[in-house]
mmCIF file of C-alpha atoms in Angstrom:
data_model
loop_
_atom_site.group_PDB
_atom_site.id
_atom_site.type_symbol
_atom_site.label_atom_id
_atom_site.label_comp_id
_atom_site.label_asym_id
_atom_site.label_seq_id
_atom_site.Cartn_x
_atom_site.Cartn_y
_atom_site.Cartn_z
ATOM 1 C CA UNK A 1 0.000 0.000 0.000
ATOM 2 C CA UNK A 2 1.870 3.071 -1.226
ATOM 3 C CA UNK A 3 -0.043 5.506 0.987
ATOM 4 C CA UNK A 4 0.257 3.909 4.407
ATOM 5 C CA UNK A 5 3.358 1.668 4.351
ATOM 6 C CA UNK A 6 1.695 -0.236 7.190
ATOM 7 C CA UNK A 7 3.774 -3.441 7.635
ATOM 8 C CA UNK A 8 0.730 -5.296 8.977
ATOM 9 C CA UNK A 9 -1.295 -4.449 5.867
ATOM 10 C CA UNK A 10 1.622 -5.433 3.639
ATOM 11 C CA UNK A 11 1.773 -8.801 5.389
ATOM 12 C CA UNK A 12 -1.984 -9.352 4.977
ATOM 13 C CA UNK A 13 -1.769 -8.593 1.246
ATOM 14 C CA UNK A 14 1.089 -11.060 0.813
ATOM 15 C CA UNK A 15 -0.848 -13.723 2.756
ATOM 16 C CA UNK A 16 -3.885 -13.286 0.495
ATOM 17 C CA UNK A 17 -1.739 -13.648 -2.599
ATOM 18 C CA UNK A 18 -0.213 -16.840 -1.163
ATOM 19 C CA UNK A 19 -3.628 -18.286 -0.305
ATOM 20 C CA UNK A 20 -4.906 -17.837 -3.846
ATOM 21 C CA UNK A 21 -1.685 -18.671 -5.727
ATOM 22 C CA UNK A 22 -2.586 -22.313 -6.448
ATOM 23 C CA UNK A 23 -5.990 -21.329 -7.842
ATOM 24 C CA UNK A 24 -4.451 -18.523 -9.900
ATOM 25 C CA UNK A 25 -1.909 -20.916 -11.402
ATOM 26 C CA UNK A 26 -4.607 -23.489 -12.133
ATOM 27 C CA UNK A 27 -7.225 -21.181 -13.711
ATOM 28 C CA UNK A 28 -5.762 -17.681 -14.202
ATOM 29 C CA UNK A 29 -8.704 -16.429 -16.284
ATOM 30 C CA UNK A 30 -11.020 -16.985 -13.313
ATOM 31 C CA UNK A 31 -8.987 -14.512 -11.217
ATOM 32 C CA UNK A 32 -8.560 -11.573 -13.626
ATOM 33 C CA UNK A 33 -9.286 -8.881 -11.050
ATOM 34 C CA UNK A 34 -6.924 -10.389 -8.526
ATOM 35 C CA UNK A 35 -4.183 -10.705 -11.158
ATOM 36 C CA UNK A 36 -4.674 -7.030 -11.998
ATOM 37 C CA UNK A 37 -4.317 -6.115 -8.308
ATOM 38 C CA UNK A 38 -1.198 -8.253 -7.940
ATOM 39 C CA UNK A 39 0.321 -6.640 -11.039
ATOM 40 C CA UNK A 40 -0.383 -3.167 -9.666
ATOM 41 C CA UNK A 41 1.185 -4.135 -6.347
ATOM 42 C CA UNK A 42 4.326 -5.501 -7.966
ATOM 43 C CA UNK A 43 4.683 -2.650 -10.452
ATOM 44 C CA UNK A 44 2.515 0.374 -9.605
ATOM 45 C CA UNK A 45 1.183 2.451 -12.474
ATOM 46 C CA UNK A 46 3.112 5.720 -12.670
ATOM 47 C CA UNK A 47 -0.062 7.721 -13.174
ATOM 48 C CA UNK A 48 -1.073 11.304 -12.525
ATOM 49 C CA UNK A 49 -1.575 11.051 -8.747
ATOM 50 C CA UNK A 50 0.897 9.310 -6.459
ATOM 51 C CA UNK A 51 2.099 9.570 -2.886
ATOM 52 C CA UNK A 52 5.529 9.862 -1.291
ATOM 53 C CA UNK A 53 6.781 10.025 2.300
ATOM 54 C CA UNK A 54 4.359 7.363 3.521
ATOM 55 C CA UNK A 55 1.421 9.454 2.335
ATOM 56 C CA UNK A 56 2.672 12.786 3.702
ATOM 57 C CA UNK A 57 3.385 14.144 0.201
ATOM 58 C CA UNK A 58 0.742 14.027 -2.543
ATOM 59 C CA UNK A 59 2.136 14.291 -6.073
ATOM 60 C CA UNK A 60 -0.139 15.167 -8.985
ATOM 61 C CA UNK A 61 1.204 15.574 -12.503
ATOM 62 C CA UNK A 62 -0.410 16.747 -15.741
ATOM 63 C CA UNK A 63 0.246 18.250 -19.132
ATOM 64 C CA UNK A 64 -1.308 21.720 -18.869
ATOM 65 C CA UNK A 65 -0.790 23.250 -22.295
ATOM 66 C CA UNK A 66 0.344 22.326 -25.738
ATOM 67 C CA UNK A 67 0.966 24.592 -28.701
ATOM 68 C CA UNK A 68 2.539 23.048 -31.789
ATOM 69 C CA UNK A 69 5.522 21.140 -30.399
ATOM 70 C CA UNK A 70 5.817 23.263 -27.242
ATOM 71 C CA UNK A 71 4.295 21.759 -24.085
ATOM 72 C CA UNK A 72 4.072 22.625 -20.431
ATOM 73 C CA UNK A 73 3.828 19.961 -17.747
ATOM 74 C CA UNK A 74 3.113 20.644 -14.113
ATOM 75 C CA UNK A 75 3.859 18.640 -10.990
ATOM 76 C CA UNK A 76 1.895 19.771 -7.927
ATOM 77 C CA UNK A 77 3.072 18.648 -4.517
ATOM 78 C CA UNK A 78 0.921 18.965 -1.435
ATOM 79 C CA UNK A 79 3.242 18.521 1.535
ATOM 80 C CA UNK A 80 1.578 17.568 4.822
ATOM 81 C CA UNK A 81 1.618 19.636 7.998
ATOM 82 C CA UNK A 82 4.931 19.420 9.902
ATOM 83 C CA UNK A 83 6.692 17.986 6.802
ATOM 84 C CA UNK A 84 9.026 19.517 4.239
ATOM 85 C CA UNK A 85 11.102 18.409 1.285
ATOM 86 C CA UNK A 86 14.553 19.780 0.536
ATOM 87 C CA UNK A 87 14.751 22.437 -2.125
ATOM 88 C CA UNK A 88 16.280 21.853 -5.552
ATOM 89 C CA UNK A 89 19.495 23.646 -4.577
ATOM 90 C CA UNK A 90 19.970 21.669 -1.342
ATOM 91 C CA UNK A 91 22.880 19.665 -2.776
ATOM 92 C CA UNK A 92 24.941 22.848 -2.456
ATOM 93 C CA UNK A 93 24.456 22.624 1.319
ATOM 94 C CA UNK A 94 25.162 18.888 1.599
ATOM 95 C CA UNK A 95 21.481 17.892 1.746
ATOM 96 C CA UNK A 96 19.690 15.689 -0.772
ATOM 97 C CA UNK A 97 18.113 18.014 -3.327
ATOM 98 C CA UNK A 98 14.712 17.647 -4.956
ATOM 99 C CA UNK A 99 15.313 16.778 -8.612
ATOM 100 C CA UNK A 100 13.190 16.460 -11.734
ATOM 101 C CA UNK A 101 14.508 14.706 -14.820
ATOM 102 C CA UNK A 102 13.175 13.271 -18.045
ATOM 103 C CA UNK A 103 13.583 9.506 -18.286
ATOM 104 C CA UNK A 104 12.402 8.839 -21.825
ATOM 105 C CA UNK A 105 14.553 6.299 -23.646
ATOM 106 C CA UNK A 106 14.599 8.406 -26.780
ATOM 107 C CA UNK A 107 14.936 12.109 -27.451
ATOM 108 C CA UNK A 108 11.185 12.451 -28.068
ATOM 109 C CA UNK A 109 11.051 15.169 -25.397
ATOM 110 C CA UNK A 110 13.485 17.949 -24.486
ATOM 111 C CA UNK A 111 13.358 19.892 -21.216
ATOM 112 C CA UNK A 112 13.672 23.590 -22.073
ATOM 113 C CA UNK A 113 13.118 25.130 -18.631
ATOM 114 C CA UNK A 114 12.249 24.065 -15.087
ATOM 115 C CA UNK A 115 10.697 26.265 -12.375
ATOM 116 C CA UNK A 116 9.941 25.582 -8.699
ATOM 117 C CA UNK A 117 7.089 27.830 -7.468
ATOM 118 C CA UNK A 118 6.958 29.483 -5.062
ATOM 119 C CA UNK A 119 10.688 29.951 -4.968
ATOM 120 C CA UNK A 120 12.222 28.816 -1.698
ATOM 121 C CA UNK A 121 13.387 31.810 0.338
ATOM 122 C CA UNK A 122 15.766 29.713 2.509
ATOM 123 C CA UNK A 123 14.224 31.060 5.715
ATOM 124 C CA UNK A 124 12.814 27.627 6.604
ATOM 125 C CA UNK A 125 13.941 24.037 6.269
ATOM 126 C CA UNK A 126 12.736 23.501 2.671
ATOM 127 C CA UNK A 127 9.558 23.444 0.625
ATOM 128 C CA UNK A 128 6.429 23.242 2.789
ATOM 129 C CA UNK A 129 2.713 23.249 2.018
ATOM 130 C CA UNK A 130 2.114 23.478 -1.711
ATOM 131 C CA UNK A 131 4.811 23.392 -4.368
ATOM 132 C CA UNK A 132 4.329 23.647 -8.112
ATOM 133 C CA UNK A 133 7.055 22.455 -10.483
ATOM 134 C CA UNK A 134 6.639 23.671 -14.066
ATOM 135 C CA UNK A 135 8.418 22.016 -16.966
ATOM 136 C CA UNK A 136 8.651 23.747 -20.339
ATOM 137 C CA UNK A 137 9.156 21.048 -22.934
ATOM 138 C CA UNK A 138 9.714 20.592 -26.624
ATOM 139 C CA UNK A 139 8.001 17.533 -28.076
ATOM 140 C CA UNK A 140 9.934 16.022 -30.962
ATOM 141 C CA UNK A 141 7.679 13.015 -31.532
ATOM 142 C CA UNK A 142 3.951 12.385 -31.216
ATOM 143 C CA UNK A 143 4.461 8.699 -30.515
ATOM 144 C CA UNK A 144 5.975 8.695 -27.038
ATOM 145 C CA UNK A 145 4.503 9.577 -23.650
ATOM 146 C CA UNK A 146 6.399 11.921 -21.358
ATOM 147 C CA UNK A 147 8.347 10.028 -18.697
ATOM 148 C CA UNK A 148 9.516 12.063 -15.687
ATOM 149 C CA UNK A 149 11.292 11.093 -12.475
ATOM 150 C CA UNK A 150 10.904 13.162 -9.321
ATOM 151 C CA UNK A 151 13.492 12.542 -6.606
ATOM 152 C CA UNK A 152 12.901 13.929 -3.147
ATOM 153 C CA UNK A 153 13.659 13.483 0.515
ATOM 154 C CA UNK A 154 10.884 14.295 2.965
ATOM 155 C CA UNK A 155 11.522 15.264 6.569
ATOM 156 C CA UNK A 156 9.156 15.756 9.475
ATOM 157 C CA UNK A 157 9.913 17.889 12.494
ATOM 158 C CA UNK A 158 11.487 14.824 14.145
ATOM 159 C CA UNK A 159 13.192 12.792 11.390
ATOM 160 C CA UNK A 160 14.015 12.471 7.708
ATOM 161 C CA UNK A 161 12.883 9.560 5.564
ATOM 162 C CA UNK A 162 15.071 7.793 3.040
ATOM 163 C CA UNK A 163 15.231 9.579 -0.326
ATOM 164 C CA UNK A 164 12.698 8.242 -2.808
ATOM 165 C CA UNK A 165 11.754 8.634 -6.423
ATOM 166 C CA UNK A 166 8.396 8.914 -8.126
ATOM 167 C CA UNK A 167 8.113 7.863 -11.770
ATOM 168 C CA UNK A 168 5.459 9.744 -13.706
ATOM 169 C CA UNK A 169 4.093 8.879 -17.134
ATOM 170 C CA UNK A 170 1.999 11.477 -18.981
ATOM 171 C CA UNK A 171 0.367 10.944 -22.358
ATOM 172 C CA UNK A 172 -0.385 13.910 -24.625
#
């Protein structure tokens, strides 16, 4: 469960999969919905809305405008109360910076510009509340979806979590 990271729930899910594994192997077409759920558990869909930091950070991504080959994508982060993520310049201070990168296997997309809004004023620990990341892109091919990776490290007032990455797939 990508939102709660509850070890007990994870264990229950694995037990259910084990209980039904013989039946799934015997007659897989009778368990289509369960197979779909297992597939999503093993390899989550990198869709428009995802969660990081055990549910403390909501990540929503979308293509917001398109004119000829020029596109604009937007990643909205809603960071929970008493949480922050490091800013994109944090590597300069020895912290793990928030990064956005294209991960397409071809050059179908080119990142022209990247903006973090509102800009971090460095008076606090990092980005808090709502953060919008805007990507100005040039689309070189109509055949390939936009593949983006967001890397971040979330910290609460008491501890920092391990850095994590969110893979996002957007189709024009």
